[in-house]
Coordinates of C-alpha atoms in Angstrom, one line a residue:
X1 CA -0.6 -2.4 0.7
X2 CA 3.0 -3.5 -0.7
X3 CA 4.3 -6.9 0.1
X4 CA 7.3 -6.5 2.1
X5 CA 10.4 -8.4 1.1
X6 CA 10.5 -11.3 3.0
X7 CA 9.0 -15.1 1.7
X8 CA 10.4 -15.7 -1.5
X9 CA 8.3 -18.5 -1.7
X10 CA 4.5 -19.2 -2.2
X11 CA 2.3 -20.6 -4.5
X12 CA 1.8 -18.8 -7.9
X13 CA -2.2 -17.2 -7.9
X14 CA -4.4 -17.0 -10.9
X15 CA -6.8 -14.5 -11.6
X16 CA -9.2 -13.3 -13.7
X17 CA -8.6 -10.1 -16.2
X18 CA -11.8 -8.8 -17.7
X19 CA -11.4 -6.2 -20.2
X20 CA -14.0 -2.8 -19.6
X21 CA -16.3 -2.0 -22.1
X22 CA -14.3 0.3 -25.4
X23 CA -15.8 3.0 -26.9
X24 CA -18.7 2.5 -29.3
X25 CA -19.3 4.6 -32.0
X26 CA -18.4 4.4 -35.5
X27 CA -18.1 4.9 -39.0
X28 CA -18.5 1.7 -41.2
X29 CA -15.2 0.5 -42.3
X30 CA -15.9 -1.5 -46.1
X31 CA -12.1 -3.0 -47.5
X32 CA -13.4 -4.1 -51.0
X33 CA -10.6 -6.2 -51.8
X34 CA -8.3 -8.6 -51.1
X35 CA -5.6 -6.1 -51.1
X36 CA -7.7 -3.7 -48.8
X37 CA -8.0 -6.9 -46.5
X38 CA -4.4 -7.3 -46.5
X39 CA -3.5 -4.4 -45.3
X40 CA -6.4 -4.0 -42.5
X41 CA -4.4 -7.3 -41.2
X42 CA -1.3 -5.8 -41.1
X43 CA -2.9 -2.6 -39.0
X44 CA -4.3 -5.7 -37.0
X45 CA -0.8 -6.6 -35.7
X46 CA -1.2 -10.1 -37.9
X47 CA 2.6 -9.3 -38.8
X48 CA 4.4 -9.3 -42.5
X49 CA 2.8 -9.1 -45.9
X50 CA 2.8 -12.5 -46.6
X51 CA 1.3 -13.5 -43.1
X52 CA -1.7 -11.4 -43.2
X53 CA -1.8 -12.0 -47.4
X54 CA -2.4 -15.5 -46.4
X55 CA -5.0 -14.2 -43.9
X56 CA -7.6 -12.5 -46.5
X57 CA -7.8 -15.1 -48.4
X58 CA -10.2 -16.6 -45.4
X59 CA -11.4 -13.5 -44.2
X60 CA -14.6 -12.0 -46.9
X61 CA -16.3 -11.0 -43.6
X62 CA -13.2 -8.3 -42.8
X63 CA -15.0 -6.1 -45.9
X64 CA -18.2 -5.4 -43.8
X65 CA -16.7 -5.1 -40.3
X66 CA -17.0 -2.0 -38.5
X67 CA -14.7 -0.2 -35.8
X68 CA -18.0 -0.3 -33.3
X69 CA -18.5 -4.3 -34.2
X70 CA -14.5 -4.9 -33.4
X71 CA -14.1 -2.7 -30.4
X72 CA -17.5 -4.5 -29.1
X73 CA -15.8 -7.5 -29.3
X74 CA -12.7 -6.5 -27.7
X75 CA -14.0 -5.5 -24.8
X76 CA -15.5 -9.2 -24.6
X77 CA -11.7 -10.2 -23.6
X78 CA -11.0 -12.0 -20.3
X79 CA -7.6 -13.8 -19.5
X80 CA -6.2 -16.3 -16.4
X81 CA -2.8 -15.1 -15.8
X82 CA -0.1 -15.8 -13.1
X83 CA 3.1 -14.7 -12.1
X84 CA 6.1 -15.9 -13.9
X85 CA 8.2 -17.8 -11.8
X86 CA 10.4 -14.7 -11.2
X87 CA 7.4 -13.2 -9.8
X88 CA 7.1 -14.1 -6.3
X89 CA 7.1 -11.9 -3.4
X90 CA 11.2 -10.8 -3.0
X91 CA 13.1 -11.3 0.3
X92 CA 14.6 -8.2 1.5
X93 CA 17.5 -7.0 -0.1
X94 CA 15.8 -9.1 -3.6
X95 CA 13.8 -7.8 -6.6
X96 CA 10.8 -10.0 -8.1
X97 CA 10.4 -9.5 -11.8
X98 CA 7.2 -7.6 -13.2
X99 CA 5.8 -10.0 -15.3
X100 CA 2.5 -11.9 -15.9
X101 CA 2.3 -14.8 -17.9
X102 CA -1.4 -15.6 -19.7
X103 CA -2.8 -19.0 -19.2
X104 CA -6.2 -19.2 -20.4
X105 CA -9.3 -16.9 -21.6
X106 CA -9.5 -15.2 -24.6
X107 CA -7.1 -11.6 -24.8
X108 CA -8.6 -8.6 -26.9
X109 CA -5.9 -9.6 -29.7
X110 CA -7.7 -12.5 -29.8
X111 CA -11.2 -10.9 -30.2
X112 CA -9.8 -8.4 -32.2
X113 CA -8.8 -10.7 -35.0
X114 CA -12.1 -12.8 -34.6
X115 CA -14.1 -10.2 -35.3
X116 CA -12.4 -9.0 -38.2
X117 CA -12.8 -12.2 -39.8
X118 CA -16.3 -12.7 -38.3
X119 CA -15.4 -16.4 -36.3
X120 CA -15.4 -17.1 -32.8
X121 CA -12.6 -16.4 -31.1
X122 CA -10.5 -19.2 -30.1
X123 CA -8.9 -19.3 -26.0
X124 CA -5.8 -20.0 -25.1
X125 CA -5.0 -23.4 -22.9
X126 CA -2.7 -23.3 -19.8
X127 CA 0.7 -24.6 -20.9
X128 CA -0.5 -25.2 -24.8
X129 CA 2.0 -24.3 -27.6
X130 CA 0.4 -21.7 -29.5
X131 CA 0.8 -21.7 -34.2
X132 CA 0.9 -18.1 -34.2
X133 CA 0.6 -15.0 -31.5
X134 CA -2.1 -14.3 -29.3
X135 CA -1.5 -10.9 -27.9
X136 CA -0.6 -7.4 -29.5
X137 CA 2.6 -6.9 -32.0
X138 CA 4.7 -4.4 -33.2
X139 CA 2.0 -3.1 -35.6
X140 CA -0.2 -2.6 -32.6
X141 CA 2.2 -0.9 -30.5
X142 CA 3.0 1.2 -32.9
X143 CA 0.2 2.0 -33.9
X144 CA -1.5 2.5 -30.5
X145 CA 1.8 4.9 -29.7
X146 CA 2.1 7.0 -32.7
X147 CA 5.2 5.1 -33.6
X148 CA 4.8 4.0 -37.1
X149 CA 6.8 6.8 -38.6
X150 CA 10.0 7.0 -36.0
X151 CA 10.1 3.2 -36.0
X152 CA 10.0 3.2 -39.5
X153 CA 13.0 6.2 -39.5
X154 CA 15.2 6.3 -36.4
X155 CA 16.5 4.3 -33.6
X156 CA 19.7 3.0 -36.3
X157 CA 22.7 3.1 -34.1
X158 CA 20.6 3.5 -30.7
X159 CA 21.9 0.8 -28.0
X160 CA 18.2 -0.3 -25.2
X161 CA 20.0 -2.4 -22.7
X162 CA 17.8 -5.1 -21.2
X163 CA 18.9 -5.7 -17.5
X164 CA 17.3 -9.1 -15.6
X165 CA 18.6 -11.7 -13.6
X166 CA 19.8 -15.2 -14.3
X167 CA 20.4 -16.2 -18.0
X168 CA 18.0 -17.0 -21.1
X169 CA 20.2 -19.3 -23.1
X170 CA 17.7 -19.1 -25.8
X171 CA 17.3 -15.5 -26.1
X172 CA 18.9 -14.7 -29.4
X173 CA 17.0 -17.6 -31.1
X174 CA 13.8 -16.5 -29.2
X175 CA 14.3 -12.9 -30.5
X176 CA 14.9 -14.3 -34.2
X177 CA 11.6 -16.3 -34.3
X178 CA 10.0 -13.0 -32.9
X179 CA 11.6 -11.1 -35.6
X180 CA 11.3 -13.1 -38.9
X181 CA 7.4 -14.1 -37.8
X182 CA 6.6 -10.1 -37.3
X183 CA 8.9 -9.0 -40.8
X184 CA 11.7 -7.4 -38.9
X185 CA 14.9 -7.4 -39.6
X186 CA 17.0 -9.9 -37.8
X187 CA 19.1 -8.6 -34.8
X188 CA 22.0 -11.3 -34.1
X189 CA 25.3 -11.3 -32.3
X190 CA 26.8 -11.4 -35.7
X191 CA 25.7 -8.5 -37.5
X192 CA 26.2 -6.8 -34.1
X193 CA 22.7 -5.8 -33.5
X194 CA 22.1 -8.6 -30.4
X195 CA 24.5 -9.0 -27.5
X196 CA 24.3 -10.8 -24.1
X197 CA 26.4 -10.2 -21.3
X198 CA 27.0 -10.8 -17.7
X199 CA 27.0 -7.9 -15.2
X200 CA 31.0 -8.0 -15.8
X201 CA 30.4 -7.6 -19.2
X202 CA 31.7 -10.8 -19.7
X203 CA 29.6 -12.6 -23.0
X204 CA 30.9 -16.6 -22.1
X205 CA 31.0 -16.6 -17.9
X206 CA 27.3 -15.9 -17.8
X207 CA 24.6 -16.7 -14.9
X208 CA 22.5 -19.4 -14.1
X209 CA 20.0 -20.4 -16.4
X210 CA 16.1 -19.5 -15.1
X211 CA 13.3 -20.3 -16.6
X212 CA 11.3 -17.8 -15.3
X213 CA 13.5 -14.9 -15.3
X214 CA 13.9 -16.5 -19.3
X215 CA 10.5 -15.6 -19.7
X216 CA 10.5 -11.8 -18.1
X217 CA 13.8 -11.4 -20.9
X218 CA 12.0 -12.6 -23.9
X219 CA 9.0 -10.3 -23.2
X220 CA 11.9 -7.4 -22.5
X221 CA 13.8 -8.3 -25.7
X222 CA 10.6 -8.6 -28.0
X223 CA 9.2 -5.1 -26.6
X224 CA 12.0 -3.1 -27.8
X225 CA 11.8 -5.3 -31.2
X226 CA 8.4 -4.1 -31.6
X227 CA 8.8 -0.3 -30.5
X228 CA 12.1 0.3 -31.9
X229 CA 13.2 -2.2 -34.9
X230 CA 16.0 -0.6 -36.0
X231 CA 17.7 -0.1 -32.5
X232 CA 20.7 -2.1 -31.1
X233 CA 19.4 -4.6 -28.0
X234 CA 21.8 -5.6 -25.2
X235 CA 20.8 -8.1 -22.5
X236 CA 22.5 -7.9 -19.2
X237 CA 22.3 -10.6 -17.2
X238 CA 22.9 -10.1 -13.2
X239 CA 24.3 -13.3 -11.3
X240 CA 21.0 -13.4 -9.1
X241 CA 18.0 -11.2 -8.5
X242 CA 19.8 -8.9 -5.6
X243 CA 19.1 -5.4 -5.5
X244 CA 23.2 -5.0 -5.4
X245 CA 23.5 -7.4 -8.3
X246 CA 20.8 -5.7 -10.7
X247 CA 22.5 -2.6 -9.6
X248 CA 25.6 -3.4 -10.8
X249 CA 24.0 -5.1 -14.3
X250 CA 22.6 -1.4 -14.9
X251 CA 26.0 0.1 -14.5
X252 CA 27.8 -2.5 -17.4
X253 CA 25.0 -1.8 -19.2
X254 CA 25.8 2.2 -18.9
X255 CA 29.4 1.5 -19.2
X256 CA 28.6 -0.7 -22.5
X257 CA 27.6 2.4 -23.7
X258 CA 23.5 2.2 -23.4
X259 CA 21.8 5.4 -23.7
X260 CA 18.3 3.4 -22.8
X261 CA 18.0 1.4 -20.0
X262 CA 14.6 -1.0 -19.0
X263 CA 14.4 -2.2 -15.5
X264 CA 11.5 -4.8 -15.4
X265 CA 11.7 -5.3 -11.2
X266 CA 11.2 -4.2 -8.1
X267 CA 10.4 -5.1 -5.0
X268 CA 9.2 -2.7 -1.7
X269 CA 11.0 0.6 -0.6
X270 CA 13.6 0.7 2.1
X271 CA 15.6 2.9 3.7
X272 CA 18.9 1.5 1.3
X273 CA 17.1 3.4 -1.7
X274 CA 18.9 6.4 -1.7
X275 CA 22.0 4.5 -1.5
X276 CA 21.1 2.7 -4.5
X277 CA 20.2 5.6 -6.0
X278 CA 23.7 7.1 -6.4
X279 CA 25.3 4.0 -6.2
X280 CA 23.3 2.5 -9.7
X281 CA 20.7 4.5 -11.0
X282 CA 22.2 8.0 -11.4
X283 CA 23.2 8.1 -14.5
X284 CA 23.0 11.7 -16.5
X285 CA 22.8 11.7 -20.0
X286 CA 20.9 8.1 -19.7
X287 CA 17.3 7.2 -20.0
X288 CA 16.4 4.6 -17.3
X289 CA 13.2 3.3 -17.0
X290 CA 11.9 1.4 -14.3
X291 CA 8.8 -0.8 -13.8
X292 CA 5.7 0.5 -11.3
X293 CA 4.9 -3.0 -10.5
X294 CA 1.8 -5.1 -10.5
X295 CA 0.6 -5.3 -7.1
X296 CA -2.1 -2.1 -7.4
X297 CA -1.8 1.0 -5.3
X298 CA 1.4 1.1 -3.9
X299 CA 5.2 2.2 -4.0
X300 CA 8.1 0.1 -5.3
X301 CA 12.0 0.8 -5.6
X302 CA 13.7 0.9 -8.5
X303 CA 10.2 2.8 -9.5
X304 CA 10.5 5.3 -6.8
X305 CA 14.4 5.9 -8.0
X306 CA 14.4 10.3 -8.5
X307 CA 17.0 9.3 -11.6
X308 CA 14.6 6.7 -13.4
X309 CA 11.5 7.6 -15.7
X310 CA 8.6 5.3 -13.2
X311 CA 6.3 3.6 -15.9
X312 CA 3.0 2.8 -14.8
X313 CA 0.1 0.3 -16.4
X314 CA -2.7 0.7 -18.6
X315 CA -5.4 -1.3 -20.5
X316 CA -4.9 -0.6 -24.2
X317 CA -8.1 -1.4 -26.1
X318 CA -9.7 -0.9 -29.7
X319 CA -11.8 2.0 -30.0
X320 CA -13.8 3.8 -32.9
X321 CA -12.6 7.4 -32.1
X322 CA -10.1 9.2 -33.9
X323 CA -6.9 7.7 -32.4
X324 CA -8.3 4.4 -33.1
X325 CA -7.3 2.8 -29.0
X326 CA -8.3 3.5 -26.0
X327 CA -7.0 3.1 -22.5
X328 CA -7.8 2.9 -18.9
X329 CA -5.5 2.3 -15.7
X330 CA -4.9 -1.5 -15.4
X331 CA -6.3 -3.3 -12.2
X332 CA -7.4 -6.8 -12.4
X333 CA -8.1 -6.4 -8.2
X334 CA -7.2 -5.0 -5.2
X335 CA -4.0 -6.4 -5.1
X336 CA -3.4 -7.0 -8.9
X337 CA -2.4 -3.5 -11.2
X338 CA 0.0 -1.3 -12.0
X339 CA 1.7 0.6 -9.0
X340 CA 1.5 4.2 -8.2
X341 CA 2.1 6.4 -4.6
X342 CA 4.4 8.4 -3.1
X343 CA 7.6 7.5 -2.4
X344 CA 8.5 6.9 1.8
X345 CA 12.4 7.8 1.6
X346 CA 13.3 9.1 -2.1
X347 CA 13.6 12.5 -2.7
X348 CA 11.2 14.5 -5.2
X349 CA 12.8 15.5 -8.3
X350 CA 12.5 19.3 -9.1
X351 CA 10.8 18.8 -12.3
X352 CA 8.0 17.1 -10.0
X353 CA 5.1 19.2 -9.1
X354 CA 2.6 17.9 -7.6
X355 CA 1.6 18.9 -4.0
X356 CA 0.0 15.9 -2.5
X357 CA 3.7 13.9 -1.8
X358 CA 6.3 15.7 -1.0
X359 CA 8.7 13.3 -1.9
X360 CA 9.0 11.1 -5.5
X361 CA 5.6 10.3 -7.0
X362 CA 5.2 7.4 -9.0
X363 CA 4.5 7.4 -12.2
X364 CA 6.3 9.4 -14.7
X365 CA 4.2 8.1 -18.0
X366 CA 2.5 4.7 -18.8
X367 CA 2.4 2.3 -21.4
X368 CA 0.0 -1.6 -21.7
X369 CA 0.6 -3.7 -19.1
X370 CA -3.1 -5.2 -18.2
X371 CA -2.5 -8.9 -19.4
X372 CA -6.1 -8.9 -20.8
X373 CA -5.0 -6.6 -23.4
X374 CA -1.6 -8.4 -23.2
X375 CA 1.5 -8.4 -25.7
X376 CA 3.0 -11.2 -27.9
X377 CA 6.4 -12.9 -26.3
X378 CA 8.0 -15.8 -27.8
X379 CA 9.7 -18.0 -25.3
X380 CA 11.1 -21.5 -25.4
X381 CA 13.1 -21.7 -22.6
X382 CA 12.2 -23.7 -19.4
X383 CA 8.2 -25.0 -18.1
X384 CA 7.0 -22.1 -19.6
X385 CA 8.7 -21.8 -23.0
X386 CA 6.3 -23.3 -24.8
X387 CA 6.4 -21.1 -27.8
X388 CA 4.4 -18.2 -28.5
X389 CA 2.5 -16.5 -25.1
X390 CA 1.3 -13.3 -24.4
X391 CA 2.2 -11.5 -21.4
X392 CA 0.9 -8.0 -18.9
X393 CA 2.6 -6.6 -16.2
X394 CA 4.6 -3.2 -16.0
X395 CA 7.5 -5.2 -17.2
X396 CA 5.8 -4.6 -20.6
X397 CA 5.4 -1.2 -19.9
X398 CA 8.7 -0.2 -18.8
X399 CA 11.1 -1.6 -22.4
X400 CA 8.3 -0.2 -24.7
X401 CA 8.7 3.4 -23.2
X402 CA 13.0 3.0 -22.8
X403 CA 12.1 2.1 -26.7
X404 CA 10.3 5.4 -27.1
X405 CA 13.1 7.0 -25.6
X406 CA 15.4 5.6 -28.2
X407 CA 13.3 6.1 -30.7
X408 CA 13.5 10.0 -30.0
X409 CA 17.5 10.5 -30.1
X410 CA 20.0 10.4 -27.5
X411 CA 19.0 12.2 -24.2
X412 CA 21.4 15.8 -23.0
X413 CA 24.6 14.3 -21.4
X414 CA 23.5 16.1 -18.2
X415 CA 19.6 15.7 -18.5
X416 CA 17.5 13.4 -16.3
X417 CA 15.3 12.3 -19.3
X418 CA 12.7 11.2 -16.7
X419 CA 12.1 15.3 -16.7
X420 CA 11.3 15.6 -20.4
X421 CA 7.2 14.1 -20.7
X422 CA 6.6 17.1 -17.9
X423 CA 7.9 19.8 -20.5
X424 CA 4.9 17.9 -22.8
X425 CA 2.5 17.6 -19.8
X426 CA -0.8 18.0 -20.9
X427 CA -0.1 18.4 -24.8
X428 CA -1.0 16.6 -27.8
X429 CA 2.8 14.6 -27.4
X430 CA 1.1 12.1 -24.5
X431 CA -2.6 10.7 -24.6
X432 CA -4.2 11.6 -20.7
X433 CA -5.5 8.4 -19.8
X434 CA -8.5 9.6 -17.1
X435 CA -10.3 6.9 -16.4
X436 CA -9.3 3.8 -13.7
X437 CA -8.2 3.5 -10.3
X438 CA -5.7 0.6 -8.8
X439 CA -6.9 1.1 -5.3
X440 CA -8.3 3.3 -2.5
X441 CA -6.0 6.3 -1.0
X442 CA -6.8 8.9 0.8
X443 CA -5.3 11.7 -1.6
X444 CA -7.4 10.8 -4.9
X445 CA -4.4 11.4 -7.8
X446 CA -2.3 8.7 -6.4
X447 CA -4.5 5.8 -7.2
X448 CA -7.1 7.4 -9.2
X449 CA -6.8 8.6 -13.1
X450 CA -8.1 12.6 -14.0
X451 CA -7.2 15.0 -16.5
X452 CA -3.6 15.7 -16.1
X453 CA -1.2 14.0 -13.8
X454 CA -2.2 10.9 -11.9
X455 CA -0.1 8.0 -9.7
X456 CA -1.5 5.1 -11.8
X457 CA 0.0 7.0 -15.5
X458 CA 1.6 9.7 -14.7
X459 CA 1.1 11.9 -17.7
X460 CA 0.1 9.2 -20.3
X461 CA 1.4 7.4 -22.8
X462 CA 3.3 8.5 -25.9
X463 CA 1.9 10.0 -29.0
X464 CA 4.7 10.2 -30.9
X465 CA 8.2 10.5 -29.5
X466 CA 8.4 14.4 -29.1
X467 CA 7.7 14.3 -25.0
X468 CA 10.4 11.7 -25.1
X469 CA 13.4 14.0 -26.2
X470 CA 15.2 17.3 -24.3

């Protein structure tokens, strides 16, 4: 059941993430040279040439591995996570961020890389500063997504706003470390690629710093670094974590000029939705995606928005078959996954048709958020900017797929893009994820993956960017 939105406060929970058993069975991978183990690295997410160059030299065993012996061990993966700081149950009329912060265990990056290099796999400490990343990069996502090509090729000229509450004051310099470690090209205020604003659009009067809502940005900011390279990123910055106020963020970020906007918050449904809806999130001719949450089975707002694109949760894992990943619905426990259900007050959109909830359905598509199977962030900002992390949640989730959007040109200046995966449904364009549930419900497809359309993933997650475009 969804928290309601009163007691901010609380202490933060830690629980335990255990990666499900990936698909075993495989054809024997042999790289017979130093270059060949080079560029396995890079498919490994280890970042630039000279990165996983540096790599090989250590790793003889990477020319024997197999795809069955490294998806065996990535299923071995296990994490303690909590909430970041911006996390906490939301007062009414609030939003809590969607974001879960790794503090120990071992993530299937981790295992991932051990067994390509046949060594144990080393765990990460609550708190430690971490050399290099310990969760997926932009090789990864990329390659998990079908990406490599577009993000190679388009996105040049493409704004994804970023809206969150509070200020990062180390965001740009966060985003460059992320960058220059993973071979991208940098994205700074002065060659105009990077800008930071306030939800007046003002770029010196900006919020109140927050070190946890500093957190949820970096992971926001890196996601759409490792999706969509080439694309433009503005950071909007609301004055607190309001439903009005992030409202209001979303519409300077349209009025900026975003075609792409990720909403990484939420909090539970009221009967103010459909006010917000007009009043912030309908926007045609704008892609806006919104985070299912991570609280398992249940229905959140901005999510349940008709005018968003809802993004739900998965586990992305190494596999051995064809595509090369596999993925499941992410749900740690009963009350820890992504969100799905039917909305209690939002209208359903017409390109919606399933007939279990007559009203929205959440989600639209999916994307990884199960921290187990987590994503790189570098963050230095606050308690817990120690450096490199890796983070889960739907906040993940939600900027990778705005990303995709991006990625796949600028959406019909009257279209809903949230409509355009169901013109794709059930094609080659989205992989069906059809295995997981995030909770008990009476009416099966709202907490339970199938073939076709499900609560917990909607459709899937992209292949490609062609369900992503009108």
């Amino acid at each position: 059941m969804r928290a309601s939105r009163s007691g901010a406060g609380g202490a933060v929970s830690v629980r335990l993430a255990e990666s499900e058993a990936s698909e075993s069975a495989a054809t024997e991978r042999r790289l017979g040279s130093a270059a060949a183990a080079t560029a396995a690295l890079l498919i490994a997410g280890l970042g630039t040439a000279a990165h996983a160059s540096a790599a090989a030299d250590t790793t003889a065993s990477t020319k024997k591995v197999s795809a069955k012996t490294v998806a065996a061990q990535v299923a071995k993966a296990h994490v303690q996570y909590e909430k970041a700081a911006c996390g906490a149950t939301p007062k009414k009329g609030y939003a809590a961020c969607n974001a879960l912060r790794v503090t120990g265990g071992t993530t299937a990056f981790m295992e991932k890389q051990a067994a390509l290099k046949g060594v144990t796999p080393k765990t990460i400490s609550p708190k430690a500063a971490s050399a290099d990343p310990t969760g997926y990069g932009p090789s990864d996502i990329q390659s998990a997504y079908g990406l490599a090509s577009a993000a190679s090729s388009s996105g040049s000229g493409e704004t994804v706003a970023i809206v969150d509450a509070y200020d990062d004051p180390n965001a740009e310099s966060d985003l460059a470390t992320y960058r220059s470690y993973y071979g991208l090209s940098a994205c700074t205020t002065a060659n105009g690629c990077f800008k930071k604003v306030s939800q007046t659009g003002s770029t010196t009067s900006l919020p109140t710093a927050d070190s946890g809502w500093a957190g949820e940005e970096s992971l926001d900011v890196d996601m759409v670094s490792a999706a969509c390279p080439n694309c433009n990123i503005l950071l909007v910055e609301a004055k607190s974590a309001t439903d009005a106020n992030l409202g209001t963020a979303v519409n300077e970020a349209v009025a900026l000029g975003a075609k792409f906007v990720s909403n990484s918050y939420g909090g539970s449904e009221s009967s103010s939705d459909t006010t917000y809806d007009t009043s912030y999130y309908k926007h045609p001719g704008v892609a806006i995606t919104a985070s299912a949450g991570d609280e398992a089975y249940g229905a959140e707002y901005p999510a349940g928005s008709q005018y968003v694109t809802s993004v739900g949760g998965t586990a992305l894992k190494t596999s051995s078959n064809s595509r090369g990943w596999t993925e499941s619905v992410w749900k740690t426990s009963s009350t820890e996954g992504t969100g799905s259900g039917c909305s209690a007050y939002d209208a359903k959109p017409t390109w919606q048709t399933d007939t279990g909830c007559t009203k929205r359905m959440i989600s639209d598509v999916s994307a990884v958020a199960d921290p187990a199977t987590g994503v790189s962030v570098y963050d230095t900002y606050g308690a817990d900017g120690t450096g490199w992390g890796t983070y889960g949640g739907t906040s993940a989730s939600s900027p990778i797929i705005a990303s995709v959007y991006a990625l796949a040109g600028t959406p019909g200046s009257s279209d809903y893009p949230a409509k355009y995966p169901y013109a794709k449904a059930g094609t080659s364009a989205l992989n069906d994820v059809t295995s997981g549930n995030n909770g008990s419900c009476s009416t099966s497809y709202f907490c339970t993956a199938g073939s076709g359309y499900d609560g917990p993933t909607g459709w899937g997650t992209p292949e490609g960017v062609s369900a992503f475009t009108g």
